[in-house]
PDB file of C-alpha atoms in Angstrom:
ATOM      1  CA  MET A   1       0.000   0.000   0.000  1.00  0.00           C
ATOM      2  CA  LYS A   2       2.790   2.412   0.922  1.00  0.00           C
ATOM      3  CA  THR A   3       4.618   1.574  -2.292  1.00  0.00           C
ATOM      4  CA  LYS A   4       1.508   2.369  -4.354  1.00  0.00           C
ATOM      5  CA  TRP A   5       1.034   5.642  -2.472  1.00  0.00           C
ATOM      6  CA  LYS A   6       4.657   6.633  -3.080  1.00  0.00           C
ATOM      7  CA  LYS A   7       4.309   5.820  -6.766  1.00  0.00           C
ATOM      8  CA  TRP A   8       1.080   7.826  -7.004  1.00  0.00           C
ATOM      9  CA  THR A   9       2.593  10.858  -5.273  1.00  0.00           C
ATOM     10  CA  ALA A  10       5.680  10.615  -7.469  1.00  0.00           C
ATOM     11  CA  ASP A  11       3.511  10.535 -10.600  1.00  0.00           C
ATOM     12  CA  TYR A  12       0.901  13.128  -9.694  1.00  0.00           C
ATOM     13  CA  GLY A  13       2.125  14.988  -6.617  1.00  0.00           C
ATOM     14  CA  LEU A  14       3.844  17.789  -8.530  1.00  0.00           C
ATOM     15  CA  PHE A  15       0.854  18.232 -10.825  1.00  0.00           C
ATOM     16  CA  LEU A  16      -1.523  18.559  -7.860  1.00  0.00           C
ATOM     17  CA  LEU A  17       0.748  21.113  -6.192  1.00  0.00           C
ATOM     18  CA  VAL A  18       0.806  23.185  -9.376  1.00  0.00           C
ATOM     19  CA  VAL A  19      -3.001  22.993  -9.660  1.00  0.00           C
ATOM     20  CA  ILE A  20      -3.450  24.067  -6.028  1.00  0.00           C
ATOM     21  CA  GLY A  21      -1.014  26.924  -6.550  1.00  0.00           C
ATOM     22  CA  LEU A  22      -2.796  28.122  -9.699  1.00  0.00           C
ATOM     23  CA  VAL A  23      -6.184  27.988  -7.975  1.00  0.00           C
ATOM     24  CA  ALA A  24      -4.827  29.993  -5.028  1.00  0.00           C
ATOM     25  CA  ILE A  25      -3.362  32.620  -7.375  1.00  0.00           C
ATOM     26  CA  TRP A  26      -6.643  32.764  -9.313  1.00  0.00           C
ATOM     27  CA  GLU A  27      -8.597  33.313  -6.089  1.00  0.00           C
ATOM     28  CA  TRP A  28      -6.241  36.060  -4.940  1.00  0.00           C
ATOM     29  CA  VAL A  29      -6.166  37.878  -8.286  1.00  0.00           C
ATOM     30  CA  VAL A  30      -9.968  37.950  -8.562  1.00  0.00           C
ATOM     31  CA  LEU A  31     -10.561  39.074  -4.988  1.00  0.00           C
ATOM     32  CA  ALA A  32      -7.666  41.527  -4.746  1.00  0.00           C
ATOM     33  CA  GLY A  33      -8.214  42.952  -8.210  1.00  0.00           C
ATOM     34  CA  GLY A  34     -11.941  43.401  -7.819  1.00  0.00           C
ATOM     35  CA  VAL A  35     -12.687  41.501 -11.040  1.00  0.00           C
ATOM     36  CA  PRO A  36     -16.455  41.467 -11.704  1.00  0.00           C
ATOM     37  CA  LYS A  37     -18.063  38.113 -10.998  1.00  0.00           C
ATOM     38  CA  PHE A  38     -19.767  37.971 -14.400  1.00  0.00           C
ATOM     39  CA  ILE A  39     -16.368  38.252 -16.161  1.00  0.00           C
ATOM     40  CA  LEU A  40     -14.186  35.943 -14.076  1.00  0.00           C
ATOM     41  CA  PRO A  41     -15.581  34.332 -10.926  1.00  0.00           C
ATOM     42  CA  SER A  42     -13.277  33.157  -8.167  1.00  0.00           C
ATOM     43  CA  PRO A  43     -12.812  29.416  -7.529  1.00  0.00           C
ATOM     44  CA  SER A  44     -14.717  29.769  -4.248  1.00  0.00           C
ATOM     45  CA  SER A  45     -17.613  31.384  -6.144  1.00  0.00           C
ATOM     46  CA  ILE A  46     -17.580  28.548  -8.676  1.00  0.00           C
ATOM     47  CA  TRP A  47     -17.659  25.985  -5.877  1.00  0.00           C
ATOM     48  CA  GLY A  48     -20.526  27.870  -4.242  1.00  0.00           C
ATOM     49  CA  SER A  49     -22.496  27.774  -7.500  1.00  0.00           C
ATOM     50  CA  LEU A  50     -21.793  24.054  -7.870  1.00  0.00           C
ATOM     51  CA  VAL A  51     -23.112  23.394  -4.356  1.00  0.00           C
ATOM     52  CA  GLU A  52     -26.120  25.668  -4.902  1.00  0.00           C
ATOM     53  CA  ASN A  53     -27.107  23.973  -8.180  1.00  0.00           C
ATOM     54  CA  ARG A  54     -25.998  20.464  -7.208  1.00  0.00           C
ATOM     55  CA  ASP A  55     -29.448  18.880  -7.487  1.00  0.00           C
ATOM     56  CA  LEU A  56     -30.028  20.311 -10.952  1.00  0.00           C
ATOM     57  CA  LEU A  57     -26.490  19.648 -12.190  1.00  0.00           C
ATOM     58  CA  LEU A  58     -25.940  16.196 -10.729  1.00  0.00           C
ATOM     59  CA  GLY A  59     -29.511  14.964 -10.875  1.00  0.00           C
ATOM     60  CA  GLU A  60     -30.550  16.157 -14.346  1.00  0.00           C
ATOM     61  CA  HIS A  61     -27.879  17.706 -16.555  1.00  0.00           C
ATOM     62  CA  LEU A  62     -24.867  15.487 -15.780  1.00  0.00           C
ATOM     63  CA  PRO A  63     -26.744  12.198 -16.404  1.00  0.00           C
ATOM     64  CA  ALA A  64     -28.164  13.585 -19.680  1.00  0.00           C
ATOM     65  CA  THR A  65     -24.723  14.523 -21.005  1.00  0.00           C
ATOM     66  CA  LEU A  66     -23.162  11.273 -19.791  1.00  0.00           C
ATOM     67  CA  LEU A  67     -25.832   9.243 -21.602  1.00  0.00           C
ATOM     68  CA  GLU A  68     -25.153  11.125 -24.857  1.00  0.00           C
ATOM     69  CA  VAL A  69     -21.412  10.593 -24.426  1.00  0.00           C
ATOM     70  CA  LEU A  70     -21.720   6.863 -23.766  1.00  0.00           C
ATOM     71  CA  ILE A  71     -24.125   6.211 -26.645  1.00  0.00           C
ATOM     72  CA  GLY A  72     -22.055   8.285 -29.082  1.00  0.00           C
ATOM     73  CA  PHE A  73     -18.837   6.647 -27.912  1.00  0.00           C
ATOM     74  CA  GLY A  74     -20.414   3.199 -28.188  1.00  0.00           C
ATOM     75  CA  PHE A  75     -21.436   3.812 -31.794  1.00  0.00           C
ATOM     76  CA  SER A  76     -17.988   5.255 -32.517  1.00  0.00           C
ATOM     77  CA  LEU A  77     -16.318   2.179 -31.055  1.00  0.00           C
ATOM     78  CA  ALA A  78     -18.454  -0.246 -33.070  1.00  0.00           C
ATOM     79  CA  GLY A  79     -18.182   1.744 -36.288  1.00  0.00           C
ATOM     80  CA  GLY A  80     -14.500   2.487 -35.836  1.00  0.00           C
ATOM     81  CA  LEU A  81     -13.639  -1.184 -35.375  1.00  0.00           C
ATOM     82  CA  LEU A  82     -15.798  -2.204 -38.320  1.00  0.00           C
ATOM     83  CA  PHE A  83     -14.290   0.328 -40.721  1.00  0.00           C
ATOM     84  CA  GLY A  84     -10.733   0.000 -39.400  1.00  0.00           C
ATOM     85  CA  VAL A  85     -10.692  -3.777 -39.763  1.00  0.00           C
ATOM     86  CA  GLY A  86     -12.545  -3.575 -43.064  1.00  0.00           C
ATOM     87  CA  MET A  87      -9.971  -1.212 -44.570  1.00  0.00           C
ATOM     88  CA  HIS A  88      -7.204  -3.455 -43.289  1.00  0.00           C
ATOM     89  CA  PHE A  89      -8.583  -6.456 -45.151  1.00  0.00           C
ATOM     90  CA  SER A  90      -9.733  -4.631 -48.283  1.00  0.00           C
ATOM     91  CA  ARG A  91      -7.472  -2.290 -50.220  1.00  0.00           C
ATOM     92  CA  THR A  92     -10.452  -1.244 -52.359  1.00  0.00           C
ATOM     93  CA  LEU A  93     -12.459  -0.317 -49.253  1.00  0.00           C
ATOM     94  CA  GLU A  94      -9.511   1.678 -47.948  1.00  0.00           C
ATOM     95  CA  LYS A  95      -9.250   3.681 -51.182  1.00  0.00           C
ATOM     96  CA  ILE A  96     -12.959   4.480 -51.050  1.00  0.00           C
ATOM     97  CA  LEU A  97     -13.422   5.213 -47.352  1.00  0.00           C
ATOM     98  CA  TYR A  98     -10.200   6.863 -46.212  1.00  0.00           C
ATOM     99  CA  PRO A  99     -10.682  10.098 -48.223  1.00  0.00           C
ATOM    100  CA  PHE A 100     -14.254  10.404 -46.905  1.00  0.00           C
ATOM    101  CA  LEU A 101     -12.998   9.928 -43.355  1.00  0.00           C
ATOM    102  CA  VAL A 102     -10.464  12.711 -43.787  1.00  0.00           C
ATOM    103  CA  ILE A 103     -13.049  15.004 -45.386  1.00  0.00           C
ATOM    104  CA  SER A 104     -15.442  14.394 -42.483  1.00  0.00           C
ATOM    105  CA  GLN A 105     -12.837  15.834 -40.122  1.00  0.00           C
ATOM    106  CA  THR A 106     -12.313  18.993 -42.179  1.00  0.00           C
ATOM    107  CA  ILE A 107     -15.943  20.094 -41.752  1.00  0.00           C
ATOM    108  CA  PRO A 108     -16.372  22.292 -38.639  1.00  0.00           C
ATOM    109  CA  LEU A 109     -18.745  20.681 -36.153  1.00  0.00           C
ATOM    110  CA  ILE A 110     -20.403  24.012 -35.521  1.00  0.00           C
ATOM    111  CA  ALA A 111     -21.350  24.111 -39.217  1.00  0.00           C
ATOM    112  CA  ILE A 112     -22.705  20.579 -39.590  1.00  0.00           C
ATOM    113  CA  SER A 113     -24.477  20.297 -36.219  1.00  0.00           C
ATOM    114  CA  PRO A 114     -27.551  22.296 -37.396  1.00  0.00           C
ATOM    115  CA  ILE A 115     -28.047  19.654 -40.111  1.00  0.00           C
ATOM    116  CA  PHE A 116     -28.292  16.970 -37.430  1.00  0.00           C
ATOM    117  CA  ILE A 117     -30.883  19.106 -35.646  1.00  0.00           C
ATOM    118  CA  LEU A 118     -32.897  19.293 -38.892  1.00  0.00           C
ATOM    119  CA  TRP A 119     -32.708  15.516 -39.238  1.00  0.00           C
ATOM    120  CA  PHE A 120     -33.238  14.434 -35.623  1.00  0.00           C
ATOM    121  CA  GLY A 121     -34.761  17.515 -33.997  1.00  0.00           C
ATOM    122  CA  TYR A 122     -33.864  18.437 -30.435  1.00  0.00           C
ATOM    123  CA  THR A 123     -33.764  14.794 -29.387  1.00  0.00           C
ATOM    124  CA  ILE A 124     -30.827  12.948 -27.899  1.00  0.00           C
ATOM    125  CA  TRP A 125     -29.908  11.622 -31.351  1.00  0.00           C
ATOM    126  CA  SER A 126     -28.777  14.990 -32.696  1.00  0.00           C
ATOM    127  CA  LYS A 127     -26.225  15.140 -29.855  1.00  0.00           C
ATOM    128  CA  VAL A 128     -25.258  11.505 -30.372  1.00  0.00           C
ATOM    129  CA  ALA A 129     -24.660  12.217 -34.069  1.00  0.00           C
ATOM    130  CA  VAL A 130     -22.288  15.093 -33.255  1.00  0.00           C
ATOM    131  CA  THR A 131     -20.525  12.929 -30.685  1.00  0.00           C
ATOM    132  CA  PHE A 132     -20.180  10.079 -33.170  1.00  0.00           C
ATOM    133  CA  LEU A 133     -18.746  12.348 -35.861  1.00  0.00           C
ATOM    134  CA  ILE A 134     -15.970  13.694 -33.644  1.00  0.00           C
ATOM    135  CA  ALA A 135     -15.175  10.439 -31.787  1.00  0.00           C
ATOM    136  CA  PHE A 136     -15.335   8.056 -34.744  1.00  0.00           C
ATOM    137  CA  PHE A 137     -12.193   9.174 -36.574  1.00  0.00           C
ATOM    138  CA  PRO A 138      -9.525   8.441 -33.892  1.00  0.00           C
ATOM    139  CA  ILE A 139     -10.793   4.882 -33.457  1.00  0.00           C
ATOM    140  CA  VAL A 140     -10.838   4.155 -37.194  1.00  0.00           C
ATOM    141  CA  VAL A 141      -7.360   5.542 -37.783  1.00  0.00           C
ATOM    142  CA  SER A 142      -5.767   3.961 -34.699  1.00  0.00           C
ATOM    143  CA  THR A 143      -7.330   0.585 -35.492  1.00  0.00           C
ATOM    144  CA  TYR A 144      -6.321   0.675 -39.144  1.00  0.00           C
ATOM    145  CA  ASP A 145      -2.788   1.981 -38.518  1.00  0.00           C
ATOM    146  CA  GLY A 146      -2.233  -0.467 -35.672  1.00  0.00           C
ATOM    147  CA  LEU A 147      -3.260  -3.450 -37.784  1.00  0.00           C
ATOM    148  CA  LYS A 148      -1.298  -2.214 -40.769  1.00  0.00           C
ATOM    149  CA  ALA A 149       1.931  -1.702 -38.829  1.00  0.00           C
ATOM    150  CA  GLY A 150       1.580  -4.569 -36.398  1.00  0.00           C
ATOM    151  CA  GLY A 151       3.308  -7.844 -36.917  1.00  0.00           C
ATOM    152  CA  ASN A 152       4.550  -7.548 -40.475  1.00  0.00           C
ATOM    153  CA  GLU A 153       7.760  -9.499 -39.850  1.00  0.00           C
ATOM    154  CA  TYR A 154       6.111 -12.102 -37.625  1.00  0.00           C
ATOM    155  CA  GLY A 155       3.224 -12.363 -40.045  1.00  0.00           C
ATOM    156  CA  GLU A 156       5.540 -13.139 -42.938  1.00  0.00           C
ATOM    157  CA  LEU A 157       7.260 -15.762 -40.797  1.00  0.00           C
ATOM    158  CA  LEU A 158       3.958 -17.470 -39.977  1.00  0.00           C
ATOM    159  CA  LYS A 159       2.928 -17.259 -43.614  1.00  0.00           C
ATOM    160  CA  THR A 160       6.018 -19.219 -44.653  1.00  0.00           C
ATOM    161  CA  MET A 161       4.997 -21.836 -42.086  1.00  0.00           C
ATOM    162  CA  GLY A 162       1.584 -22.219 -43.715  1.00  0.00           C
ATOM    163  CA  ALA A 163      -0.520 -19.979 -41.484  1.00  0.00           C
ATOM    164  CA  GLY A 164      -3.596 -18.406 -43.081  1.00  0.00           C
ATOM    165  CA  ARG A 165      -4.531 -14.724 -43.015  1.00  0.00           C
ATOM    166  CA  TRP A 166      -7.070 -15.204 -40.222  1.00  0.00           C
ATOM    167  CA  MET A 167      -4.523 -16.980 -38.022  1.00  0.00           C
ATOM    168  CA  ILE A 168      -1.979 -14.196 -38.588  1.00  0.00           C
ATOM    169  CA  PHE A 169      -4.666 -11.599 -37.853  1.00  0.00           C
ATOM    170  CA  LYS A 170      -5.735 -13.321 -34.643  1.00  0.00           C
ATOM    171  CA  LYS A 171      -2.367 -14.322 -33.221  1.00  0.00           C
ATOM    172  CA  ILE A 172      -0.095 -11.495 -34.384  1.00  0.00           C
ATOM    173  CA  GLN A 173      -1.845  -8.423 -35.715  1.00  0.00           C
ATOM    174  CA  ILE A 174      -4.551  -8.003 -33.066  1.00  0.00           C
ATOM    175  CA  PRO A 175      -2.171  -8.176 -30.056  1.00  0.00           C
ATOM    176  CA  MET A 176       0.354  -5.863 -31.701  1.00  0.00           C
ATOM    177  CA  ALA A 177      -2.357  -3.389 -32.774  1.00  0.00           C
ATOM    178  CA  LEU A 178      -3.821  -3.122 -29.266  1.00  0.00           C
ATOM    179  CA  PRO A 179      -1.581  -0.238 -28.023  1.00  0.00           C
ATOM    180  CA  SER A 180      -2.505   1.884 -31.030  1.00  0.00           C
ATOM    181  CA  PHE A 181      -6.191   0.985 -30.763  1.00  0.00           C
ATOM    182  CA  LEU A 182      -6.365   1.763 -27.040  1.00  0.00           C
ATOM    183  CA  SER A 183      -4.609   5.093 -27.563  1.00  0.00           C
ATOM    184  CA  GLY A 184      -7.309   5.921 -30.092  1.00  0.00           C
ATOM    185  CA  LEU A 185      -9.953   4.947 -27.547  1.00  0.00           C
ATOM    186  CA  LYS A 186      -8.529   7.364 -24.969  1.00  0.00           C
ATOM    187  CA  MET A 187      -8.624  10.190 -27.486  1.00  0.00           C
ATOM    188  CA  SER A 188     -12.099   9.240 -28.641  1.00  0.00           C
ATOM    189  CA  VAL A 189     -13.707   9.114 -25.211  1.00  0.00           C
ATOM    190  CA  VAL A 190     -12.459  12.624 -24.414  1.00  0.00           C
ATOM    191  CA  TYR A 191     -13.650  13.899 -27.805  1.00  0.00           C
ATOM    192  CA  SER A 192     -17.046  12.365 -27.027  1.00  0.00           C
ATOM    193  CA  VAL A 193     -17.499  14.791 -24.139  1.00  0.00           C
ATOM    194  CA  THR A 194     -16.643  17.686 -26.458  1.00  0.00           C
ATOM    195  CA  GLY A 195     -19.057  16.453 -29.130  1.00  0.00           C
ATOM    196  CA  ALA A 196     -21.971  16.041 -26.721  1.00  0.00           C
ATOM    197  CA  THR A 197     -21.365  19.508 -25.281  1.00  0.00           C
ATOM    198  CA  ILE A 198     -21.306  21.136 -28.722  1.00  0.00           C
ATOM    199  CA  GLY A 199     -24.536  19.368 -29.616  1.00  0.00           C
ATOM    200  CA  GLU A 200     -26.194  20.620 -26.421  1.00  0.00           C
ATOM    201  CA  TRP A 201     -24.991  24.158 -27.043  1.00  0.00           C
ATOM    202  CA  LEU A 202     -26.715  24.236 -30.419  1.00  0.00           C
ATOM    203  CA  GLY A 203     -29.993  22.712 -29.360  1.00  0.00           C
ATOM    204  CA  ALA A 204     -31.092  20.882 -26.223  1.00  0.00           C
ATOM    205  CA  SER A 205     -33.393  21.079 -23.243  1.00  0.00           C
ATOM    206  CA  GLU A 206     -31.032  19.408 -20.789  1.00  0.00           C
ATOM    207  CA  GLY A 207     -27.365  18.585 -20.335  1.00  0.00           C
ATOM    208  CA  LEU A 208     -24.308  20.427 -19.056  1.00  0.00           C
ATOM    209  CA  GLY A 209     -23.782  22.180 -22.393  1.00  0.00           C
ATOM    210  CA  TYR A 210     -27.366  23.431 -22.358  1.00  0.00           C
ATOM    211  CA  PHE A 211     -26.995  24.542 -18.733  1.00  0.00           C
ATOM    212  CA  SER A 212     -23.783  26.479 -19.444  1.00  0.00           C
ATOM    213  CA  ARG A 213     -25.363  28.195 -22.472  1.00  0.00           C
ATOM    214  CA  ARG A 214     -28.402  29.227 -20.439  1.00  0.00           C
ATOM    215  CA  MET A 215     -26.290  30.512 -17.561  1.00  0.00           C
ATOM    216  CA  SER A 216     -24.051  32.383 -20.002  1.00  0.00           C
ATOM    217  CA  GLY A 217     -27.100  34.230 -21.277  1.00  0.00           C
ATOM    218  CA  ASN A 218     -27.909  35.173 -17.673  1.00  0.00           C
ATOM    219  CA  LEU A 219     -24.311  36.410 -17.113  1.00  0.00           C
ATOM    220  CA  GLN A 220     -23.831  33.805 -14.371  1.00  0.00           C
ATOM    221  CA  ALA A 221     -20.204  32.992 -15.129  1.00  0.00           C
ATOM    222  CA  ASP A 222     -19.755  31.032 -11.890  1.00  0.00           C
ATOM    223  CA  ALA A 223     -22.478  28.584 -12.967  1.00  0.00           C
ATOM    224  CA  VAL A 224     -20.894  28.311 -16.431  1.00  0.00           C
ATOM    225  CA  PHE A 225     -17.545  27.421 -14.843  1.00  0.00           C
ATOM    226  CA  ALA A 226     -19.294  24.919 -12.558  1.00  0.00           C
ATOM    227  CA  ALA A 227     -20.652  23.109 -15.624  1.00  0.00           C
ATOM    228  CA  ILE A 228     -17.227  23.252 -17.278  1.00  0.00           C
ATOM    229  CA  LEU A 229     -15.682  21.743 -14.131  1.00  0.00           C
ATOM    230  CA  LEU A 230     -18.119  18.816 -14.234  1.00  0.00           C
ATOM    231  CA  LEU A 231     -17.454  18.284 -17.943  1.00  0.00           C
ATOM    232  CA  SER A 232     -13.716  18.215 -17.275  1.00  0.00           C
ATOM    233  CA  LEU A 233     -14.113  15.754 -14.419  1.00  0.00           C
ATOM    234  CA  MET A 234     -16.310  13.559 -16.629  1.00  0.00           C
ATOM    235  CA  GLY A 235     -13.681  13.527 -19.362  1.00  0.00           C
ATOM    236  CA  ILE A 236     -10.893  12.768 -16.886  1.00  0.00           C
ATOM    237  CA  ALA A 237     -12.896   9.949 -15.283  1.00  0.00           C
ATOM    238  CA  LEU A 238     -13.671   8.313 -18.641  1.00  0.00           C
ATOM    239  CA  PHE A 239     -10.044   8.692 -19.727  1.00  0.00           C
ATOM    240  CA  LEU A 240      -8.842   7.028 -16.510  1.00  0.00           C
ATOM    241  CA  ILE A 241     -11.291   4.156 -16.973  1.00  0.00           C
ATOM    242  CA  ILE A 242      -9.960   3.465 -20.472  1.00  0.00           C
ATOM    243  CA  SER A 243      -6.383   3.790 -19.157  1.00  0.00           C
ATOM    244  CA  PHE A 244      -7.147   1.234 -16.433  1.00  0.00           C
ATOM    245  CA  ILE A 245      -8.610  -1.160 -19.013  1.00  0.00           C
ATOM    246  CA  GLU A 246      -5.571  -0.557 -21.222  1.00  0.00           C
ATOM    247  CA  LYS A 247      -3.105  -1.517 -18.488  1.00  0.00           C
ATOM    248  CA  ARG A 248      -5.015  -4.656 -17.541  1.00  0.00           C
ATOM    249  CA  LEU A 249      -5.596  -5.735 -21.120  1.00  0.00           C
ATOM    250  CA  LEU A 250      -2.015  -5.194 -22.268  1.00  0.00           C
ATOM    251  CA  LYS A 251      -0.711  -6.978 -19.173  1.00  0.00           C
ATOM    252  CA  ASN A 252      -2.908  -9.995 -19.915  1.00  0.00           C
ATOM    253  CA  VAL A 253      -1.836  -9.999 -23.567  1.00  0.00           C
ATOM    254  CA  MET A 254       1.819  -9.940 -22.599  1.00  0.00           C
ATOM    255  CA  ARG A 255       1.277 -12.810 -20.168  1.00  0.00           C
ATOM    256  CA  GLY A 256      -0.524 -14.801 -22.861  1.00  0.00           C
ATOM    257  CA  ARG A 257       2.380 -14.325 -25.230  1.00  0.00           C
TER     258      ARG A 257
END
């Protein structure tokens, strides 16, 4: 236990000290400088707003955003794996799909989101569509690149020994593509939070993005920052969950090999 605590403090202790220092400086600058609350609230004011609106934020808006994130990320994961593996096995599919994937990332989300609202209305699916669009690309690319780069030498060796393409894919390419794929997952799950928030900003009746937009219109900057804090914590929590899965999965793969 002590060893784990020492490792944790060695990894994150300095970061936490810097964060605490920055928060203290922020608090002092706002209070000493007389900065208006509607321009830049102090951390204590943000915390007060979070406590004051806790039932609304934690009971209604946070679950709504989290549901959009999880559904959008789930679709991105399924679609990303399907397209990534498909392009790996089919050169023709790669030539057709890859340019479209790149083009999809050049279109600003703020420009295409209204189209999703026209298609799906102000339902959860317009937010899921935005989330899918932004979170889909990292999974496709990381899956495809990982499979393409993984196990070329070992694959050729197995091929000379009579192994088929499926055997090479299962025994060599999947394990060696896992680090790339899981890195894409960590990027994607964080992007999912961004996508859901953008979707809520443009049209929603609930969610942290909707709440921050409404509070912004009321010049309640402390409430806006409270929503941003919860969004950040959500993204960090999801990232840490994927990181935990990554460590366990890679450890098991290495043991199996």
